[in-house]
């Protein structure tokens, strides 16, 4: 069963990892192991999985928002970044506060999407494990000083690459993102 849940981080030989079995596929949605005791994940759990204090399902409302945002990954990526900044400023917060904050931030990005300058652009390069030539990625920002675009990966991280990697016009990007 695919689900969104909060999972406690645990120390392993590879560093901090979610407290899940090695066979459990997962994708981090939000949460930094250096900031909080747990993260927000999409997990593929067995149908007979029994939840405990280390793994807790998100609320129905947050579940619906995250699911909706998977069709607009820029919302998840930008909400993740904003949430991380807020958590660094606030320090340790409870799961409940984290859940409410992330839900509010994500909802805002989804509601404002219709006014967003973000757009899809085709990658002209292959970059192992990041970009696939011919693939389309959400462009969410432009750094005019370095002539780089900010784009969203399939695991909801925001990276920067030269505008040439997407065949984009810097002047057009200035008009879109610098208003």
PDB file of C-alpha atoms in Angstrom:
ATOM      1  CA  UNK A   1       0.000   0.000   0.000  1.00  0.00           C
ATOM      2  CA  UNK A   2       1.398   3.388  -0.970  1.00  0.00           C
ATOM      3  CA  UNK A   3       0.898   5.954   1.742  1.00  0.00           C
ATOM      4  CA  UNK A   4       2.233   9.207   3.148  1.00  0.00           C
ATOM      5  CA  UNK A   5       3.525   8.952   6.669  1.00  0.00           C
ATOM      6  CA  UNK A   6       5.822  10.438   9.263  1.00  0.00           C
ATOM      7  CA  UNK A   7       8.799   8.191   9.964  1.00  0.00           C
ATOM      8  CA  UNK A   8      11.351   8.648  12.717  1.00  0.00           C
ATOM      9  CA  UNK A   9      14.994   8.946  11.645  1.00  0.00           C
ATOM     10  CA  UNK A  10      17.500   6.460  13.043  1.00  0.00           C
ATOM     11  CA  UNK A  11      21.287   6.469  13.037  1.00  0.00           C
ATOM     12  CA  UNK A  12      22.823   3.849  10.766  1.00  0.00           C
ATOM     13  CA  UNK A  13      26.294   3.202   9.387  1.00  0.00           C
ATOM     14  CA  UNK A  14      25.275   5.198   6.262  1.00  0.00           C
ATOM     15  CA  UNK A  15      24.038   8.124   8.386  1.00  0.00           C
ATOM     16  CA  UNK A  16      20.503   8.997   9.411  1.00  0.00           C
ATOM     17  CA  UNK A  17      17.885   6.955   7.590  1.00  0.00           C
ATOM     18  CA  UNK A  18      14.137   6.529   8.050  1.00  0.00           C
ATOM     19  CA  UNK A  19      13.210   3.759  10.479  1.00  0.00           C
ATOM     20  CA  UNK A  20      11.918   1.427   7.750  1.00  0.00           C
ATOM     21  CA  UNK A  21      12.883  -2.064   6.708  1.00  0.00           C
ATOM     22  CA  UNK A  22      15.517  -2.335   3.983  1.00  0.00           C
ATOM     23  CA  UNK A  23      12.880  -3.732   1.606  1.00  0.00           C
ATOM     24  CA  UNK A  24      10.544  -0.729   1.968  1.00  0.00           C
ATOM     25  CA  UNK A  25      10.675   1.707  -0.960  1.00  0.00           C
ATOM     26  CA  UNK A  26      10.366   5.318   0.163  1.00  0.00           C
ATOM     27  CA  UNK A  27      10.648   8.885  -1.075  1.00  0.00           C
ATOM     28  CA  UNK A  28      11.319  11.848   1.199  1.00  0.00           C
ATOM     29  CA  UNK A  29       8.654  14.532   0.843  1.00  0.00           C
ATOM     30  CA  UNK A  30       9.911  16.895   3.578  1.00  0.00           C
ATOM     31  CA  UNK A  31      12.003  16.924   6.724  1.00  0.00           C
ATOM     32  CA  UNK A  32      15.711  17.197   7.348  1.00  0.00           C
ATOM     33  CA  UNK A  33      17.346  14.619   9.642  1.00  0.00           C
ATOM     34  CA  UNK A  34      19.663  17.327  10.957  1.00  0.00           C
ATOM     35  CA  UNK A  35      16.683  19.428  12.080  1.00  0.00           C
ATOM     36  CA  UNK A  36      13.929  17.072  13.182  1.00  0.00           C
ATOM     37  CA  UNK A  37      13.458  13.671  14.727  1.00  0.00           C
ATOM     38  CA  UNK A  38      11.366  12.401  11.782  1.00  0.00           C
ATOM     39  CA  UNK A  39      10.552  13.039   8.133  1.00  0.00           C
ATOM     40  CA  UNK A  40       7.497  13.043   5.913  1.00  0.00           C
ATOM     41  CA  UNK A  41       7.708  10.182   3.391  1.00  0.00           C
ATOM     42  CA  UNK A  42       5.846   8.414   0.652  1.00  0.00           C
ATOM     43  CA  UNK A  43       6.248   4.722   1.464  1.00  0.00           C
ATOM     44  CA  UNK A  44       5.201   1.448  -0.117  1.00  0.00           C
ATOM     45  CA  UNK A  45       4.188  -0.588   2.920  1.00  0.00           C
ATOM     46  CA  UNK A  46       2.738  -4.122   2.998  1.00  0.00           C
ATOM     47  CA  UNK A  47      -1.068  -4.242   3.215  1.00  0.00           C
ATOM     48  CA  UNK A  48      -0.845  -5.863   6.654  1.00  0.00           C
ATOM     49  CA  UNK A  49       1.614  -3.267   8.012  1.00  0.00           C
ATOM     50  CA  UNK A  50       1.058  -2.310  11.652  1.00  0.00           C
ATOM     51  CA  UNK A  51       1.814   1.313  12.467  1.00  0.00           C
ATOM     52  CA  UNK A  52       3.619   2.191  15.685  1.00  0.00           C
ATOM     53  CA  UNK A  53       5.236   5.151  17.444  1.00  0.00           C
ATOM     54  CA  UNK A  54       7.956   5.333  14.778  1.00  0.00           C
ATOM     55  CA  UNK A  55       5.695   5.357  11.704  1.00  0.00           C
ATOM     56  CA  UNK A  56       2.434   7.321  11.627  1.00  0.00           C
ATOM     57  CA  UNK A  57       0.057   8.030   8.748  1.00  0.00           C
ATOM     58  CA  UNK A  58      -0.532  11.686   7.867  1.00  0.00           C
ATOM     59  CA  UNK A  59      -3.979  13.203   8.285  1.00  0.00           C
ATOM     60  CA  UNK A  60      -6.508  12.677   5.511  1.00  0.00           C
ATOM     61  CA  UNK A  61      -6.313  16.370   4.620  1.00  0.00           C
ATOM     62  CA  UNK A  62      -2.510  16.314   4.228  1.00  0.00           C
ATOM     63  CA  UNK A  63      -2.736  13.025   2.322  1.00  0.00           C
ATOM     64  CA  UNK A  64      -5.090  14.617  -0.222  1.00  0.00           C
ATOM     65  CA  UNK A  65      -2.892  17.711  -0.597  1.00  0.00           C
ATOM     66  CA  UNK A  66       0.303  15.717  -1.164  1.00  0.00           C
ATOM     67  CA  UNK A  67      -1.441  13.424  -3.618  1.00  0.00           C
ATOM     68  CA  UNK A  68      -2.789  16.448  -5.503  1.00  0.00           C
ATOM     69  CA  UNK A  69       0.650  18.061  -5.529  1.00  0.00           C
ATOM     70  CA  UNK A  70       2.254  15.045  -7.206  1.00  0.00           C
ATOM     71  CA  UNK A  71       0.786  16.397 -10.456  1.00  0.00           C
ATOM     72  CA  UNK A  72       2.524  19.718  -9.769  1.00  0.00           C
ATOM     73  CA  UNK A  73       5.855  18.671  -8.199  1.00  0.00           C
ATOM     74  CA  UNK A  74       7.053  22.280  -8.059  1.00  0.00           C
ATOM     75  CA  UNK A  75       4.597  22.796  -5.176  1.00  0.00           C
ATOM     76  CA  UNK A  76       6.143  19.978  -3.138  1.00  0.00           C
ATOM     77  CA  UNK A  77       9.706  21.096  -3.890  1.00  0.00           C
ATOM     78  CA  UNK A  78       9.044  24.723  -3.004  1.00  0.00           C
ATOM     79  CA  UNK A  79       7.030  23.798   0.093  1.00  0.00           C
ATOM     80  CA  UNK A  80       9.892  21.525   1.175  1.00  0.00           C
ATOM     81  CA  UNK A  81      12.410  24.364   0.869  1.00  0.00           C
ATOM     82  CA  UNK A  82      10.180  26.849   2.682  1.00  0.00           C
ATOM     83  CA  UNK A  83       9.462  24.320   5.425  1.00  0.00           C
ATOM     84  CA  UNK A  84      13.170  23.620   5.910  1.00  0.00           C
ATOM     85  CA  UNK A  85      13.911  27.338   6.294  1.00  0.00           C
ATOM     86  CA  UNK A  86      11.086  27.706   8.822  1.00  0.00           C
ATOM     87  CA  UNK A  87      12.227  24.669  10.806  1.00  0.00           C
ATOM     88  CA  UNK A  88      15.814  25.922  10.964  1.00  0.00           C
ATOM     89  CA  UNK A  89      14.540  29.198  12.430  1.00  0.00           C
ATOM     90  CA  UNK A  90      12.086  27.573  14.851  1.00  0.00           C
ATOM     91  CA  UNK A  91      14.217  24.680  16.031  1.00  0.00           C
ATOM     92  CA  UNK A  92      12.611  21.461  17.191  1.00  0.00           C
ATOM     93  CA  UNK A  93       8.874  21.301  16.523  1.00  0.00           C
ATOM     94  CA  UNK A  94       6.307  18.591  17.098  1.00  0.00           C
ATOM     95  CA  UNK A  95       4.958  16.365  14.343  1.00  0.00           C
ATOM     96  CA  UNK A  96       1.594  18.060  14.731  1.00  0.00           C
ATOM     97  CA  UNK A  97       3.041  21.542  14.215  1.00  0.00           C
ATOM     98  CA  UNK A  98       5.168  20.312  11.297  1.00  0.00           C
ATOM     99  CA  UNK A  99       2.112  18.683   9.719  1.00  0.00           C
ATOM    100  CA  UNK A 100      -0.020  21.833  10.052  1.00  0.00           C
ATOM    101  CA  UNK A 101       2.737  24.088   8.739  1.00  0.00           C
ATOM    102  CA  UNK A 102       3.536  21.863   5.770  1.00  0.00           C
ATOM    103  CA  UNK A 103      -0.165  21.473   4.972  1.00  0.00           C
ATOM    104  CA  UNK A 104      -0.647  25.261   4.984  1.00  0.00           C
ATOM    105  CA  UNK A 105       2.458  25.946   2.887  1.00  0.00           C
ATOM    106  CA  UNK A 106       1.652  23.215   0.364  1.00  0.00           C
ATOM    107  CA  UNK A 107      -1.959  24.395   0.053  1.00  0.00           C
ATOM    108  CA  UNK A 108      -0.721  27.923  -0.630  1.00  0.00           C
ATOM    109  CA  UNK A 109       1.597  26.764  -3.443  1.00  0.00           C
ATOM    110  CA  UNK A 110      -1.207  24.734  -4.983  1.00  0.00           C
ATOM    111  CA  UNK A 111      -3.674  27.633  -4.758  1.00  0.00           C
ATOM    112  CA  UNK A 112      -1.197  30.109  -6.222  1.00  0.00           C
ATOM    113  CA  UNK A 113      -0.133  27.820  -9.075  1.00  0.00           C
ATOM    114  CA  UNK A 114      -2.413  29.615 -11.518  1.00  0.00           C
ATOM    115  CA  UNK A 115      -0.444  32.830 -10.899  1.00  0.00           C
ATOM    116  CA  UNK A 116       2.965  31.159 -10.829  1.00  0.00           C
ATOM    117  CA  UNK A 117       5.671  31.842 -13.414  1.00  0.00           C
ATOM    118  CA  UNK A 118       6.774  28.180 -13.210  1.00  0.00           C
ATOM    119  CA  UNK A 119       6.757  26.209 -16.454  1.00  0.00           C
ATOM    120  CA  UNK A 120       7.936  22.953 -17.989  1.00  0.00           C
ATOM    121  CA  UNK A 121      11.086  22.913 -20.142  1.00  0.00           C
ATOM    122  CA  UNK A 122      12.809  20.156 -22.061  1.00  0.00           C
ATOM    123  CA  UNK A 123      16.262  19.053 -21.005  1.00  0.00           C
ATOM    124  CA  UNK A 124      18.791  19.089 -23.830  1.00  0.00           C
ATOM    125  CA  UNK A 125      21.327  17.075 -21.840  1.00  0.00           C
ATOM    126  CA  UNK A 126      21.682  13.827 -19.945  1.00  0.00           C
ATOM    127  CA  UNK A 127      22.995  14.182 -16.429  1.00  0.00           C
ATOM    128  CA  UNK A 128      23.199  10.791 -14.743  1.00  0.00           C
ATOM    129  CA  UNK A 129      20.501  10.341 -12.096  1.00  0.00           C
ATOM    130  CA  UNK A 130      19.287  13.943 -12.530  1.00  0.00           C
ATOM    131  CA  UNK A 131      18.326  14.971 -16.060  1.00  0.00           C
ATOM    132  CA  UNK A 132      17.257  12.896 -19.025  1.00  0.00           C
ATOM    133  CA  UNK A 133      17.658  14.404 -22.465  1.00  0.00           C
ATOM    134  CA  UNK A 134      14.149  14.919 -23.851  1.00  0.00           C
ATOM    135  CA  UNK A 135      12.566  14.864 -20.391  1.00  0.00           C
ATOM    136  CA  UNK A 136      10.506  17.819 -19.200  1.00  0.00           C
ATOM    137  CA  UNK A 137      11.187  19.478 -15.851  1.00  0.00           C
ATOM    138  CA  UNK A 138       9.536  22.274 -13.902  1.00  0.00           C
ATOM    139  CA  UNK A 139      11.514  25.507 -14.038  1.00  0.00           C
ATOM    140  CA  UNK A 140      10.904  27.447 -10.811  1.00  0.00           C
ATOM    141  CA  UNK A 141      13.465  30.233 -10.846  1.00  0.00           C
ATOM    142  CA  UNK A 142      16.294  32.017 -12.568  1.00  0.00           C
ATOM    143  CA  UNK A 143      19.645  33.246 -11.244  1.00  0.00           C
ATOM    144  CA  UNK A 144      20.598  36.046 -13.649  1.00  0.00           C
ATOM    145  CA  UNK A 145      24.057  36.497 -12.114  1.00  0.00           C
ATOM    146  CA  UNK A 146      25.085  32.891 -12.817  1.00  0.00           C
ATOM    147  CA  UNK A 147      22.776  32.434 -15.822  1.00  0.00           C
ATOM    148  CA  UNK A 148      21.223  29.328 -14.220  1.00  0.00           C
ATOM    149  CA  UNK A 149      17.681  28.048 -13.907  1.00  0.00           C
ATOM    150  CA  UNK A 150      16.255  26.386 -10.820  1.00  0.00           C
ATOM    151  CA  UNK A 151      14.448  23.161 -11.736  1.00  0.00           C
ATOM    152  CA  UNK A 152      12.574  20.413  -9.877  1.00  0.00           C
ATOM    153  CA  UNK A 153      13.793  16.816  -9.929  1.00  0.00           C
ATOM    154  CA  UNK A 154      11.503  13.786  -9.840  1.00  0.00           C
ATOM    155  CA  UNK A 155      12.260  13.401  -6.121  1.00  0.00           C
ATOM    156  CA  UNK A 156      11.133  16.976  -5.365  1.00  0.00           C
ATOM    157  CA  UNK A 157      14.520  18.621  -4.919  1.00  0.00           C
ATOM    158  CA  UNK A 158      15.400  21.915  -6.555  1.00  0.00           C
ATOM    159  CA  UNK A 159      18.671  22.049  -8.493  1.00  0.00           C
ATOM    160  CA  UNK A 160      20.403  24.666 -10.621  1.00  0.00           C
ATOM    161  CA  UNK A 161      21.757  24.201 -14.144  1.00  0.00           C
ATOM    162  CA  UNK A 162      22.936  26.547 -16.895  1.00  0.00           C
ATOM    163  CA  UNK A 163      20.091  27.900 -19.050  1.00  0.00           C
ATOM    164  CA  UNK A 164      21.753  26.245 -22.056  1.00  0.00           C
ATOM    165  CA  UNK A 165      20.953  22.808 -20.593  1.00  0.00           C
ATOM    166  CA  UNK A 166      17.292  23.610 -21.295  1.00  0.00           C
ATOM    167  CA  UNK A 167      17.780  25.808 -24.362  1.00  0.00           C
ATOM    168  CA  UNK A 168      16.169  28.774 -22.603  1.00  0.00           C
ATOM    169  CA  UNK A 169      16.569  32.463 -23.363  1.00  0.00           C
ATOM    170  CA  UNK A 170      18.004  34.408 -20.393  1.00  0.00           C
ATOM    171  CA  UNK A 171      16.167  37.585 -21.385  1.00  0.00           C
ATOM    172  CA  UNK A 172      12.833  35.765 -21.416  1.00  0.00           C
ATOM    173  CA  UNK A 173      13.662  34.221 -18.034  1.00  0.00           C
ATOM    174  CA  UNK A 174      14.420  37.689 -16.626  1.00  0.00           C
ATOM    175  CA  UNK A 175      11.018  38.847 -17.828  1.00  0.00           C
ATOM    176  CA  UNK A 176       9.294  35.846 -16.263  1.00  0.00           C
ATOM    177  CA  UNK A 177      11.047  35.594 -12.907  1.00  0.00           C
ATOM    178  CA  UNK A 178      12.362  39.112 -12.206  1.00  0.00           C
ATOM    179  CA  UNK A 179       9.051  40.990 -12.198  1.00  0.00           C
TER     180      UNK A 179
END
